[in-house]
Coordinates of C-alpha atoms and ligand atoms in Angstrom, one line a residue:
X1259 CA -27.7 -4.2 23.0
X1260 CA -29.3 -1.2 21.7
X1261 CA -30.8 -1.9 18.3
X1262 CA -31.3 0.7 15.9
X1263 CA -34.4 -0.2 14.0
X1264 CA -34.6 0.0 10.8
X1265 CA -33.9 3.7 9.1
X1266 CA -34.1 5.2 5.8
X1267 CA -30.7 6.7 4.7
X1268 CA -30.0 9.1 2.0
X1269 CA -26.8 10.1 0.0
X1270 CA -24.1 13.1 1.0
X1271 CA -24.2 14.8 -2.4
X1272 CA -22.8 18.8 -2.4
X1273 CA -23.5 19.5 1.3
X1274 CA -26.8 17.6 1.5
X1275 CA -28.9 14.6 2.3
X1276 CA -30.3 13.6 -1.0
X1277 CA -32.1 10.5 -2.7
X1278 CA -30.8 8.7 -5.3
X1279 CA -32.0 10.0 -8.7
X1280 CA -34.0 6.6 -9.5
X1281 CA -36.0 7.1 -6.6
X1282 CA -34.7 3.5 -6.1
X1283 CA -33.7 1.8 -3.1
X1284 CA -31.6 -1.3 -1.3
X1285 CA -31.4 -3.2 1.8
X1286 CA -28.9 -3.6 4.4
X1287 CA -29.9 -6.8 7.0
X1288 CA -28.1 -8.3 9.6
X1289 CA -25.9 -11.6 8.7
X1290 CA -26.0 -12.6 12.2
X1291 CA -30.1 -13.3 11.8
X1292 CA -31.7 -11.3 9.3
X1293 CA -32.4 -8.3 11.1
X1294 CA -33.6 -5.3 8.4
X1295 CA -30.7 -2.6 9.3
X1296 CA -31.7 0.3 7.2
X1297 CA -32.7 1.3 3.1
X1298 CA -30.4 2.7 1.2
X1299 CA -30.6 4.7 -2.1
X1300 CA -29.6 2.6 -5.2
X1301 CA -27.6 5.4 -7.1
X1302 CA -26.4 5.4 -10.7
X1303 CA -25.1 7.4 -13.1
X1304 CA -26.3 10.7 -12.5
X1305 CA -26.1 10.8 -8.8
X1306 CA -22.0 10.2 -9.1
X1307 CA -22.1 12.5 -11.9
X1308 CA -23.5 15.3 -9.1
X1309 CA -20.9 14.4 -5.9
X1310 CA -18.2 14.2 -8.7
X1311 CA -18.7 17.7 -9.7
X1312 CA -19.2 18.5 -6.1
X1313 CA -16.3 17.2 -5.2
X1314 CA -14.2 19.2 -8.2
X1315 CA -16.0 22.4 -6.8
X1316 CA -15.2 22.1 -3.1
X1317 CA -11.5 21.6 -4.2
X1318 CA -10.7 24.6 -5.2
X1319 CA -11.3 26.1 -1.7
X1320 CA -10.3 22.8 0.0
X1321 CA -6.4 22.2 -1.2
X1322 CA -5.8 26.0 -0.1
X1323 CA -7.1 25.4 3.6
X1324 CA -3.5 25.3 5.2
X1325 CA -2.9 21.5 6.5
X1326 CA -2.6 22.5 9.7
X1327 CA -6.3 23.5 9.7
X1328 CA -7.4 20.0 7.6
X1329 CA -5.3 17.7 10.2
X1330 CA -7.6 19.7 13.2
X1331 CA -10.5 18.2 11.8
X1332 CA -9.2 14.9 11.6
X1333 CA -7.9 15.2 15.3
X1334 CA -11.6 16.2 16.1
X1335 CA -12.9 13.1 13.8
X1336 CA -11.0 10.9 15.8
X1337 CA -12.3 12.1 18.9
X1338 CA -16.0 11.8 18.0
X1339 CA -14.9 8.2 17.2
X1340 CA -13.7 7.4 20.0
X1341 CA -16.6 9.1 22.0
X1342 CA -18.9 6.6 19.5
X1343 CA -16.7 3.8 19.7
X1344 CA -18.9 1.2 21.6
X1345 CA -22.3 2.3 19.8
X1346 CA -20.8 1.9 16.4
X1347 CA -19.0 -1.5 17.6
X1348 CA -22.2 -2.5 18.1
X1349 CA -23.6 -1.3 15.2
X1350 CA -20.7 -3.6 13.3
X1351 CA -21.6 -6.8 15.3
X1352 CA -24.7 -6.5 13.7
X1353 CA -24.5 -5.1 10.3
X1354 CA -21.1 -7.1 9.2
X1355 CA -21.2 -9.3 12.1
X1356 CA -18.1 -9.5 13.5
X1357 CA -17.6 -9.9 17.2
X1358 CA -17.4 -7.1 19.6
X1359 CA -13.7 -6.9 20.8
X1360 CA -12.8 -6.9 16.7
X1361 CA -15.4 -4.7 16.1
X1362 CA -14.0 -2.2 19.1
X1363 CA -10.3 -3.0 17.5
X1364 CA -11.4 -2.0 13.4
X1365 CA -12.9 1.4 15.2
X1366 CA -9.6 2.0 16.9
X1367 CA -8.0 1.9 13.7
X1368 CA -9.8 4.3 12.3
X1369 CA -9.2 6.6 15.5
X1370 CA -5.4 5.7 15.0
X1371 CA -5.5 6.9 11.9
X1372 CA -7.1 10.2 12.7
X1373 CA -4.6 11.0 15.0
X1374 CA -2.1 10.0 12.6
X1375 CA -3.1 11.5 10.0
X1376 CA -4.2 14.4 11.8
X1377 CA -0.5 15.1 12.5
X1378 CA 0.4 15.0 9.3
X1379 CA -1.0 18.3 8.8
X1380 CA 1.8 19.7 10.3
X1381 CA 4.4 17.7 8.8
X1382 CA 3.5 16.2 5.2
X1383 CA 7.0 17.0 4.8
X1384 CA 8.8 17.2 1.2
X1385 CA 12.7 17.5 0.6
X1386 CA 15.6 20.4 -0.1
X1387 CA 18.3 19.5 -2.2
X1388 CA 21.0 21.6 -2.2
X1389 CA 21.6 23.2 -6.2
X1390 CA 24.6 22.5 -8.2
X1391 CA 24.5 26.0 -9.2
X1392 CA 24.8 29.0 -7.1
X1393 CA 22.0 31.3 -5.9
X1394 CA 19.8 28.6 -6.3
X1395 CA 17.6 26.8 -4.4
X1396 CA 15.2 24.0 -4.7
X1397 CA 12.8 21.8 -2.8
X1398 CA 10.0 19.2 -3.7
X1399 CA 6.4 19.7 -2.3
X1400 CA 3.3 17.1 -2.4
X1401 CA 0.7 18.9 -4.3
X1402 CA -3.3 17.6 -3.7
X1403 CA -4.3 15.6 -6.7
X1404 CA -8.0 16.4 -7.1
X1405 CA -11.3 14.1 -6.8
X1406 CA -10.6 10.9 -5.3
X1407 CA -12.9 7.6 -5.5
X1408 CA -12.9 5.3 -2.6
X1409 CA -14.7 1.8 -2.9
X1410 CA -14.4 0.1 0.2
X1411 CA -15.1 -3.8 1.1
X1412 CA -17.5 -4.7 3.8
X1413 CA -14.9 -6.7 6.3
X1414 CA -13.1 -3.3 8.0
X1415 CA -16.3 -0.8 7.6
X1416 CA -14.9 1.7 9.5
X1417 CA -11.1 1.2 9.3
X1418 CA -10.8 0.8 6.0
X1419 CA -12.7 4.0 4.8
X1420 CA -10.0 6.0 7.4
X1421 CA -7.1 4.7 5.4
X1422 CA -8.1 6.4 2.4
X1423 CA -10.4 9.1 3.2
X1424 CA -8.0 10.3 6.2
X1425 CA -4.7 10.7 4.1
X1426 CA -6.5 11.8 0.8
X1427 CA -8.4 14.5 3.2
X1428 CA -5.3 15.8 5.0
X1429 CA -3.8 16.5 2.1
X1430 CA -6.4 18.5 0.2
X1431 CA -8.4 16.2 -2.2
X1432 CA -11.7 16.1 -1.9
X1433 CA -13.9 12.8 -2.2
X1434 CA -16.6 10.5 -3.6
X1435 CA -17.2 7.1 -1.5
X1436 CA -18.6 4.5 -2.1
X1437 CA -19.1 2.0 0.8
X1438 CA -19.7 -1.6 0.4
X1439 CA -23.3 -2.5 0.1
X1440 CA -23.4 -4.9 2.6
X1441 CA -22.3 -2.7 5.5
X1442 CA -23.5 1.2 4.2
X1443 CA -24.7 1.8 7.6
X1444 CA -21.2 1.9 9.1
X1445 CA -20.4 4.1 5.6
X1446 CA -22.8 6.4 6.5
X1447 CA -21.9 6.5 10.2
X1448 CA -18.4 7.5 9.1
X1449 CA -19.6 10.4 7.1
X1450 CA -21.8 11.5 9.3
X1451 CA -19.3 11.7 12.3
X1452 CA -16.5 13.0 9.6
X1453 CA -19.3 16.3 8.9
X1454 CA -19.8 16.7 12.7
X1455 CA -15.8 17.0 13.3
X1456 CA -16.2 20.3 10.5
X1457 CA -15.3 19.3 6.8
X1458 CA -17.1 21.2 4.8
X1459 CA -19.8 20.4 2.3
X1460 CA -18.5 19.0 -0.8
X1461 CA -15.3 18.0 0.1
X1462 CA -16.7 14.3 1.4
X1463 CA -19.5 12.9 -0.5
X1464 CA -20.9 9.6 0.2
X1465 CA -23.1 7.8 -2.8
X1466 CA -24.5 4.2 -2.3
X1467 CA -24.8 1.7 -4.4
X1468 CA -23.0 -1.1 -6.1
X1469 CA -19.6 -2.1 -7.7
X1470 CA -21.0 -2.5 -11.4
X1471 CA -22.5 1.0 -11.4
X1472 CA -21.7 3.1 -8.7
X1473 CA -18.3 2.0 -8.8
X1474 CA -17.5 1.6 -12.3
X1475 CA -18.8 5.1 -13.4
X1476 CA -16.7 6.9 -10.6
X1477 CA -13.8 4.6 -12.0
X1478 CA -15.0 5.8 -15.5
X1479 CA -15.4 9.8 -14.6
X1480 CA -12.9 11.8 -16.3
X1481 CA -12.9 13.9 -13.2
X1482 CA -12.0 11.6 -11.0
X1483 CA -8.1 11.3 -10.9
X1484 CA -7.5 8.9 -8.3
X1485 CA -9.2 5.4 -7.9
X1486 CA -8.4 3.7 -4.6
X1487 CA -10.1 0.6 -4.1
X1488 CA -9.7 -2.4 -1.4
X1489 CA -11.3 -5.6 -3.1
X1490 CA -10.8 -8.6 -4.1
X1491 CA -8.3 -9.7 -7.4
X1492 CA -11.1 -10.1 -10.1
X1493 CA -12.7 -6.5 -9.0
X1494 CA -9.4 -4.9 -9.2
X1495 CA -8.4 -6.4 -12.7
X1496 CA -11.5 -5.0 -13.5
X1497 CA -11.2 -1.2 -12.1
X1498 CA -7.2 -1.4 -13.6
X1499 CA -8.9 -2.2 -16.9
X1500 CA -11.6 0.5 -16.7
X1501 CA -9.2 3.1 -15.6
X1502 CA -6.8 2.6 -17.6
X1503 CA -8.3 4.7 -21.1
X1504 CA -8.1 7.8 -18.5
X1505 CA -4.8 7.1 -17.6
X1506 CA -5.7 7.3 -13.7
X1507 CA -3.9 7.0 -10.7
X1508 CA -5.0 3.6 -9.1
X1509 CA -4.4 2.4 -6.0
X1510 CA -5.8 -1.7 -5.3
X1511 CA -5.5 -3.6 -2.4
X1512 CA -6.8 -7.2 -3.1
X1513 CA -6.5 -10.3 -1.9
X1514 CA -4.1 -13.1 0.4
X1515 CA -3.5 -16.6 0.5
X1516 CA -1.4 -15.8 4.1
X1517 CA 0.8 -18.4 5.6
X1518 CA 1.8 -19.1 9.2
X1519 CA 4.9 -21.1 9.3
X1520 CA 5.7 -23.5 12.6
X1521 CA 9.2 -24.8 12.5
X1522 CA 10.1 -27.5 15.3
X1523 CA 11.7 -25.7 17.5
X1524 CA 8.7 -23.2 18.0
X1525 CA 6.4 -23.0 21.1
X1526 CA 3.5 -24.9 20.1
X1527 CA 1.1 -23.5 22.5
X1528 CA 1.8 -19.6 21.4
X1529 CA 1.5 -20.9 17.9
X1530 CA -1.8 -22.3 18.5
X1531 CA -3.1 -19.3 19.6
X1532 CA -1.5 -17.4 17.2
X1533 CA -3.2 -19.5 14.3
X1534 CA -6.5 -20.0 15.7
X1535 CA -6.4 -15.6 16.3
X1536 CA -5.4 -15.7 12.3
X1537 CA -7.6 -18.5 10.9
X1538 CA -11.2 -18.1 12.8
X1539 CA -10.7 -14.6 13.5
X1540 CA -13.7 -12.0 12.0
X1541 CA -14.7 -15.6 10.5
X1542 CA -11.9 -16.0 8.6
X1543 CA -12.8 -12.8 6.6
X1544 CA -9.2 -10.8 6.5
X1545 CA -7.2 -10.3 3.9
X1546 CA -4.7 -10.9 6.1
X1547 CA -6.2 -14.0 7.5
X1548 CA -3.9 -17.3 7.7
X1549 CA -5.7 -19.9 5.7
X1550 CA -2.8 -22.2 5.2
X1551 CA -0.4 -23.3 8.0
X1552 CA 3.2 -24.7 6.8
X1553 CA 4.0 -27.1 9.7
X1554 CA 7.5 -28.9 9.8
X1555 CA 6.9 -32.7 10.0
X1556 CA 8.6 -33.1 13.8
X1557 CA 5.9 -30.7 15.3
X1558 CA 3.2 -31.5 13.3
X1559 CA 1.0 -34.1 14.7
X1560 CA 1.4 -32.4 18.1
X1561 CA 0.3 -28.9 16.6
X1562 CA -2.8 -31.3 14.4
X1563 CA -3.8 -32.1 17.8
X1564 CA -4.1 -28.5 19.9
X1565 CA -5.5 -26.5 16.6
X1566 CA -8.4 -29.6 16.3
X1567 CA -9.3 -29.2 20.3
X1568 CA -8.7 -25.3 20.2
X1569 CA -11.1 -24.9 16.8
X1570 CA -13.8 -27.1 18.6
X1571 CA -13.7 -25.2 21.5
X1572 CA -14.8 -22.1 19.8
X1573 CA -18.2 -20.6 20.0
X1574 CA -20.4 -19.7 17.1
X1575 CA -23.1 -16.8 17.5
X1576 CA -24.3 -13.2 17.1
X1577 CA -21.2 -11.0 17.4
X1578 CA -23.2 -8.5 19.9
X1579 CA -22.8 -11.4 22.2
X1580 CA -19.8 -11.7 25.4
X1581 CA -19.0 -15.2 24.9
X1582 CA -19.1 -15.5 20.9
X1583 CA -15.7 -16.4 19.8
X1584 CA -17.0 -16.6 16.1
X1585 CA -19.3 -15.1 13.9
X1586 CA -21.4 -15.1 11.4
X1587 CA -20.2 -14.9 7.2
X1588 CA -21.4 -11.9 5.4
X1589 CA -23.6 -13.1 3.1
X1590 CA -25.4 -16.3 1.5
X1591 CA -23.1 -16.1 -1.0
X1592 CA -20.3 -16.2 0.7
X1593 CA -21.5 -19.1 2.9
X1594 CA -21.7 -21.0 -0.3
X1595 CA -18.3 -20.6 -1.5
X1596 CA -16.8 -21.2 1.3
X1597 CA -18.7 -24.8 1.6
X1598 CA -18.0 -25.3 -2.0
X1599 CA -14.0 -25.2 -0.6
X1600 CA -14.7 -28.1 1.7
X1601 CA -16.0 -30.0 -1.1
X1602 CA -13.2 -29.4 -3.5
X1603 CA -10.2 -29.8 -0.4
X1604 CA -12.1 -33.3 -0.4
X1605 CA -12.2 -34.3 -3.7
X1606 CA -8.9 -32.9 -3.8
X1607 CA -7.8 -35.8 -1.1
X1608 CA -7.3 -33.6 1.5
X1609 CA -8.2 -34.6 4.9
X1610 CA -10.9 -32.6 6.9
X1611 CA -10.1 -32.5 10.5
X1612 CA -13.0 -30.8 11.9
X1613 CA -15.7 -28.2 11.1
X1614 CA -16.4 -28.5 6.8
X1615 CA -20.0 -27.9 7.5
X1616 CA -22.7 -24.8 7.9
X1617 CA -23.6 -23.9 11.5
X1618 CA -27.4 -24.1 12.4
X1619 CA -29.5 -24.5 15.6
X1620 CA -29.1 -22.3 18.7
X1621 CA -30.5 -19.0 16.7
X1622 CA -27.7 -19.3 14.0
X1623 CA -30.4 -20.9 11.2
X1624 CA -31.7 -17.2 10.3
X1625 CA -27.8 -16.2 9.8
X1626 CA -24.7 -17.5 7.6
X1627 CA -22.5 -19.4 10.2
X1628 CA -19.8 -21.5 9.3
X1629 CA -17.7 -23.8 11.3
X1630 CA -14.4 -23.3 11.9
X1631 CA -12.8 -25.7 9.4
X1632 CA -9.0 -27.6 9.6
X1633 CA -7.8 -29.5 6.4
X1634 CA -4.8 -31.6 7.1
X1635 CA -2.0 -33.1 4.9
X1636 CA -2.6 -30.7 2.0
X1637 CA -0.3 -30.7 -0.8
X1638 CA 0.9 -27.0 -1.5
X1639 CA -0.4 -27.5 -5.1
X1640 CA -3.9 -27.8 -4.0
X1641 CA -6.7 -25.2 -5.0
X1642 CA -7.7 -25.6 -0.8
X1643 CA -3.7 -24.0 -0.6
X1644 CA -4.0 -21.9 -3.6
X1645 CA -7.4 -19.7 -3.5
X1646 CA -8.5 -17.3 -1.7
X1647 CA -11.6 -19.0 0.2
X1648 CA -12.3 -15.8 2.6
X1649 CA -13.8 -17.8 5.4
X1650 CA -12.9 -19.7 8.6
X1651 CA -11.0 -22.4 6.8
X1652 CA -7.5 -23.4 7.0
X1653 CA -5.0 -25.7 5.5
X1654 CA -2.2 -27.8 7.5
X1655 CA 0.3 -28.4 4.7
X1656 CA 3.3 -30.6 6.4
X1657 CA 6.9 -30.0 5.5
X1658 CA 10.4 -31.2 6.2
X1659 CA 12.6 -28.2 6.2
X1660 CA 12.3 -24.1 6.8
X1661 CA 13.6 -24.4 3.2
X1662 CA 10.6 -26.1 1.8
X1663 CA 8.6 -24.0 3.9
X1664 CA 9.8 -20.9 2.7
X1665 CA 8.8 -22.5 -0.8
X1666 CA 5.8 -23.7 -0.3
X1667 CA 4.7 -19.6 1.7
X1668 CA 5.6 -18.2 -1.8
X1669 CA 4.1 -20.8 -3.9
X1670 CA 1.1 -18.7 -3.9
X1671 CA -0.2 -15.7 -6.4
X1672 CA -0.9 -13.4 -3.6
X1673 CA 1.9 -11.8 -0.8
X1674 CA 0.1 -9.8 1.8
X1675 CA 1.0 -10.8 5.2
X1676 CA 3.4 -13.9 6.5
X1677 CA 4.5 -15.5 9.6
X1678 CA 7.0 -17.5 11.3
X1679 CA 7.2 -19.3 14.5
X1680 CA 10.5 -20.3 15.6
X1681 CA 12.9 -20.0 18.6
X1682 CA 15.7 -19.5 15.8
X1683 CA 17.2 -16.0 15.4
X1684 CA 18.7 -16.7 12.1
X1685 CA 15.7 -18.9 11.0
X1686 CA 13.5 -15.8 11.7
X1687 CA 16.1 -13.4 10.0
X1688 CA 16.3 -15.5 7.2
X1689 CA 12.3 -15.4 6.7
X1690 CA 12.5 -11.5 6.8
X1691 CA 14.3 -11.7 4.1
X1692 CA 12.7 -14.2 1.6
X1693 CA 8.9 -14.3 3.0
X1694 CA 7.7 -12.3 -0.3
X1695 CA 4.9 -10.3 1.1
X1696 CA 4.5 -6.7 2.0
X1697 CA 4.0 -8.0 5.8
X1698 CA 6.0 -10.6 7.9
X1699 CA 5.2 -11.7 11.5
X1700 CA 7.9 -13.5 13.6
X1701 CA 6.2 -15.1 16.4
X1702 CA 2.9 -14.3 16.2
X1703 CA 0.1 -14.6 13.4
X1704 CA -0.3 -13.3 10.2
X1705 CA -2.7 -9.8 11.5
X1706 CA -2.3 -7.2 13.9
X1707 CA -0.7 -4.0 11.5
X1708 CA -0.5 -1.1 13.2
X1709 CA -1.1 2.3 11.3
X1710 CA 2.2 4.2 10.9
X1711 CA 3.8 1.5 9.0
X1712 CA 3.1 1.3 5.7
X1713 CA 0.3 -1.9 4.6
X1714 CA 0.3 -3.6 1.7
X1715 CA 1.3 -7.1 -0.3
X1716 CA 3.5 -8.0 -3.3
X1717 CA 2.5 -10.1 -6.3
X1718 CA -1.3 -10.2 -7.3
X1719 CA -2.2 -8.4 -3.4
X1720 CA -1.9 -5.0 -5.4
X1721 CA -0.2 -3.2 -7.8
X1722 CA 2.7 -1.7 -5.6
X1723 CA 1.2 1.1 -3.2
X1724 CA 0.6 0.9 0.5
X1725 CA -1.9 2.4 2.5
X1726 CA -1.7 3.4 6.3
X1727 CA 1.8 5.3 7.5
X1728 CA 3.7 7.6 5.2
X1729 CA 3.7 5.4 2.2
X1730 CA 0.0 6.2 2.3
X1731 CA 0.6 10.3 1.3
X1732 CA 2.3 8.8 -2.0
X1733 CA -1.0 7.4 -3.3
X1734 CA -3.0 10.5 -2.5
X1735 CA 0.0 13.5 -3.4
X1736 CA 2.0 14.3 -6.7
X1737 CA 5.3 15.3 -6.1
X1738 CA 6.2 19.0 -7.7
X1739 CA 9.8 20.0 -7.9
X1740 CA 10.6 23.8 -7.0
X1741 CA 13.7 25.5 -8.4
X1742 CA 14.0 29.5 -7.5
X1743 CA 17.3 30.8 -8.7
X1744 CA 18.4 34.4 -6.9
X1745 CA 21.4 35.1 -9.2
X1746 CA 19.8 37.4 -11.0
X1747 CA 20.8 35.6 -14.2
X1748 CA 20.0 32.9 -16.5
X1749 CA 21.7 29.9 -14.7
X1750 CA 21.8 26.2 -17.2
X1751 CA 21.9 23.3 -15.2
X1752 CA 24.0 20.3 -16.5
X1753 CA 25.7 22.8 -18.6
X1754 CA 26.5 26.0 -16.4
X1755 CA 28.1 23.9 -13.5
X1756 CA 30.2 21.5 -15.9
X1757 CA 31.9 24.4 -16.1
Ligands
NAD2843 P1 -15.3 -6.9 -3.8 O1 -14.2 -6.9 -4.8 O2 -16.5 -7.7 -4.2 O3 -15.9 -5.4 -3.6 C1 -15.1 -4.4 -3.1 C2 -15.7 -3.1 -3.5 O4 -15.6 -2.9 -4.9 C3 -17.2 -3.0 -3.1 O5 -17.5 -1.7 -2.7 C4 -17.9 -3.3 -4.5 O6 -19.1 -2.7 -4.6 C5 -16.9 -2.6 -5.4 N1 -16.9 -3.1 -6.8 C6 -17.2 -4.3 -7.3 N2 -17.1 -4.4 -8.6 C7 -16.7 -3.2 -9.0 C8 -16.4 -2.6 -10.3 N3 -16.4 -3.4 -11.4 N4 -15.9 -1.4 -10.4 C9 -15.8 -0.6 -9.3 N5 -16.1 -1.1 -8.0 C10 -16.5 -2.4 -7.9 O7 -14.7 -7.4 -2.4 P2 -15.4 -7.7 -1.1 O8 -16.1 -9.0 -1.2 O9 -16.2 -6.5 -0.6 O10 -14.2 -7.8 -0.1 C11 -13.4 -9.0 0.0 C12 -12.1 -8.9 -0.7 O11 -11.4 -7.7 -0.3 C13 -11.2 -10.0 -0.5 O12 -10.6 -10.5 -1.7 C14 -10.2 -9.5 0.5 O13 -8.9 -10.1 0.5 C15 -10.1 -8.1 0.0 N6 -9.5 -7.2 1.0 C16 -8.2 -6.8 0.8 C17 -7.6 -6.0 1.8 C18 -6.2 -5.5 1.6 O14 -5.9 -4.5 2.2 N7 -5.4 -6.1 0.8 C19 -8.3 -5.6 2.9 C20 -9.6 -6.1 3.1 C21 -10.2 -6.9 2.1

């Protein structure tokens, strides 16, 4: 693998590469063993102050650069990724640390969603009506909304930035970002490769730093009129809260508590595969993730069995690596919490089936490895069933009917993704119906969205948007409703045509 070294990296503030007022600075290193990745200026107040009014500025030329023209440089964008793709897959083995083949999939995203998007300059359709009165005619446009803040997690580094930045771009807002701190190499890489493909200075500005000041000023800036952030529950209570005085658009995608259901008369062996994709999977460390499996009592000892052997059979190492199956946590923190899960699934009563323990030896002491962990015969109830743990452990809760499996899937605060194996066609029809999440699987796990449909969960998940597909263009685009009236005379709708 071709490491990097370690680099000094600067904010994108008004067309140029600048420090951070403070003169202060932060690290990035490598979860997978401690590498040093690269320094990174600490920002505050006065540098999002800066990229907010250069973001304002370069609005006023950017919303009246015909869509056509924006969605071009998206196209190019994506292309640049995908010329990049493997250097900045392994760039994200070893800055977030997850394996190659995910880290290869999170870029594709992003260069699924510049194509996408891209289109969409063309299209970004709006609606015509016809008029109830004559000589009259009407039509609703999206209309650009101004300075957006993105805030971005560390788990998709790349894909997540495109489903903001992408849509918000192509249709003529111009941006602050603020990548995670724990991956800002990958943020940086993004902007860099989004100034390459031809967007002008101004209109993307990148400022690191972290969530209490970086992020809460730009939620704070009276400029700012858009807020989307991916995060977890507490951080987006927290934005909601802080935006709320400037009555702001905000757009929050938090957390899951995602359930696989296995009915009896599924195929256990495809959903074996399909849990162990959805529990261990980037570590666990997916929104979507399934960290509770519903099993119905006649499969369930059979299923116990295959998911024990299958988890044990994974291997733990640096992401860069062909044979890794699993890698590393994100951060010491992290590592913690997710240990301090085992310990409360076993006070709880729960029964630990394998893993429940950090990973060290064989190179993995200098990182944050976790084993892949299986909790058997948990009650629904439980805070193992109940929390989001955001790490590669995974609750077998046993039930007797698709009924009480439907009940105990919704039994939680979140709804982002759900799934169902079963052999049943009205069984899986039925779960379509009354899984309540913004995402439902039949027959295979609880990840895998594509970009054109819209992504997104119900309950504490979010407040109601989506990102990714058309639903997307709603967060970043007002709506303006157009009537021109040829008649040549002072028309009253409601009151003309009653007439
Ligand atoms: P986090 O909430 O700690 O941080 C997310 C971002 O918000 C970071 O850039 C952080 O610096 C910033 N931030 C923190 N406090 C802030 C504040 N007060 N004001 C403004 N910004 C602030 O989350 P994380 O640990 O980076 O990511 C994991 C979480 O993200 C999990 O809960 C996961 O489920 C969720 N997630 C959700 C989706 C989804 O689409 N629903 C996708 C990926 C991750």
């Amino acid at each position: 693998m071709a490491l990097l070294g370690s680099k000094t990296f600067q904010n994108y503030i008004a067309g140029e590469w600048t420090d951070a007022a403070s003169g202060e600075t932060f690290e990035s290193t490598s979860p997978a063993n401690g590498d040093a990745i690269g320094t990174f200026p600490l920002s505050g107040e006065e540098d999002v102050n800066r990229a907010v009014a250069a973001a304002k500025e370069a609005f006023e030329e950017w919303r009246l650069v015909p869509a056509p023209k924006r969605g071009e440089i998206l196209f190019r964008f994506g292309e640049l990724l995908r010329d990049q793709k493997e250097d900045l897959a392994q760039l994200m083995a070893r800055e977030m640390g997850k394996v190659l083949a995910e880290a290869r999939g999170d870029v594709q995203e992003a260069i699924d969603m510049a194509y996408y998007m891209g289109g969409e300059g063309r299209r970004l359709f709006g609606q015509t009506t016809p008029s109830e009165l004559r000589d009259k005619f009407q039509m609703s446009v999206r209309m650009p909304i101004g300075v957006i803040g993105v805030i971005t997690p560390w788990n998709f580094p790349i894909a997540i930035p495109s489903w903001k930045t992408l849509p918000a771009l192509v249709a003529g807002n111009t941006i602050v970002f603020k990548p995670a701190t724990d991956t800002p190499t990958l943020g940086q890489r993004y902007v860099e490769l989004m100034l390459e493909a031809g967007l002008p200075g101004g209109v993307l500005n990148v400022v690191h730093g972290g969530g209490g000041t970086v992020g809460e000023t730009l939620v704070r800036h009276p400029d700012v009129r858009v807020i989307s952030l991916t995060g977890s529950r507490e951080t987006g209570v927290a934005v909601l809260k802080a935006a709320a005085d400037g009555l702001k658009h905000v757009h929050l995608e938090l957390g899951g508590k995602n359930a696989i259901i296995v009915l009896d008369d599924a195929d256990p062996d495809l959903a074996v595969e399909g849990i162990i994709w959805s529990a261990f999977g980037t570590s666990g460390q997916r929104c979507t993730a399934a960290s509770r499996v519903i099993v119905q009592r006649g499969i369930y000892e059979e299923l116990q069995g295959k998911l024990v052997a299958a988890a044990e059979g994974l291997r733990l190492g640096y992401g860069w690596e062909d044979d890794t199956d699993v890698g590393p946590v994100i951060n010491k923190r992290s590592l913690e919490k997710i240990h301090s899960y085992t310990e409360i699934g076993q006070e709880e009563g729960a029964r630990l089936l394998t893993g429940g323990e950090v990973a060290t030896g064989d190179g993995l002491s200098d990182g944050f490895y976790y084993r892949p962990t299986i909790f058997g015969d948990v009650e629904p109830g439980m805070r193992i069933a109940q929390e989001e743990i955001f790490g590669p452990t995974t609750a077998l809760i046993p039930v007797d009917s698709f009924d009480d499996a439907i009940r105990a899937a919704n039994g939680v605060k979140y709804g982002l993704s759900s799934s169902i194996f079963t052999r049943d066609v009205n069984k899986a029809f039925r779960a379509m119906r009354d899984l309540d999440t913004g995402i439902t699987y039949i027959n295979a796990g609880t990840i895998g969205a594509e970009v054109h449909l819209p992504f997104g969960g119900t309950k504490d998940t979010g407040n109601g948007h989506r990102e990714a597909g058309q639903a997307a263009l709603d967060v970043f685009t007002e709506w303006k409703s157009i009537y021109v009236d040829y008649s040549g005379r002072l028309q009253k709708a409601q009151i003309d045509a009653a007439e």
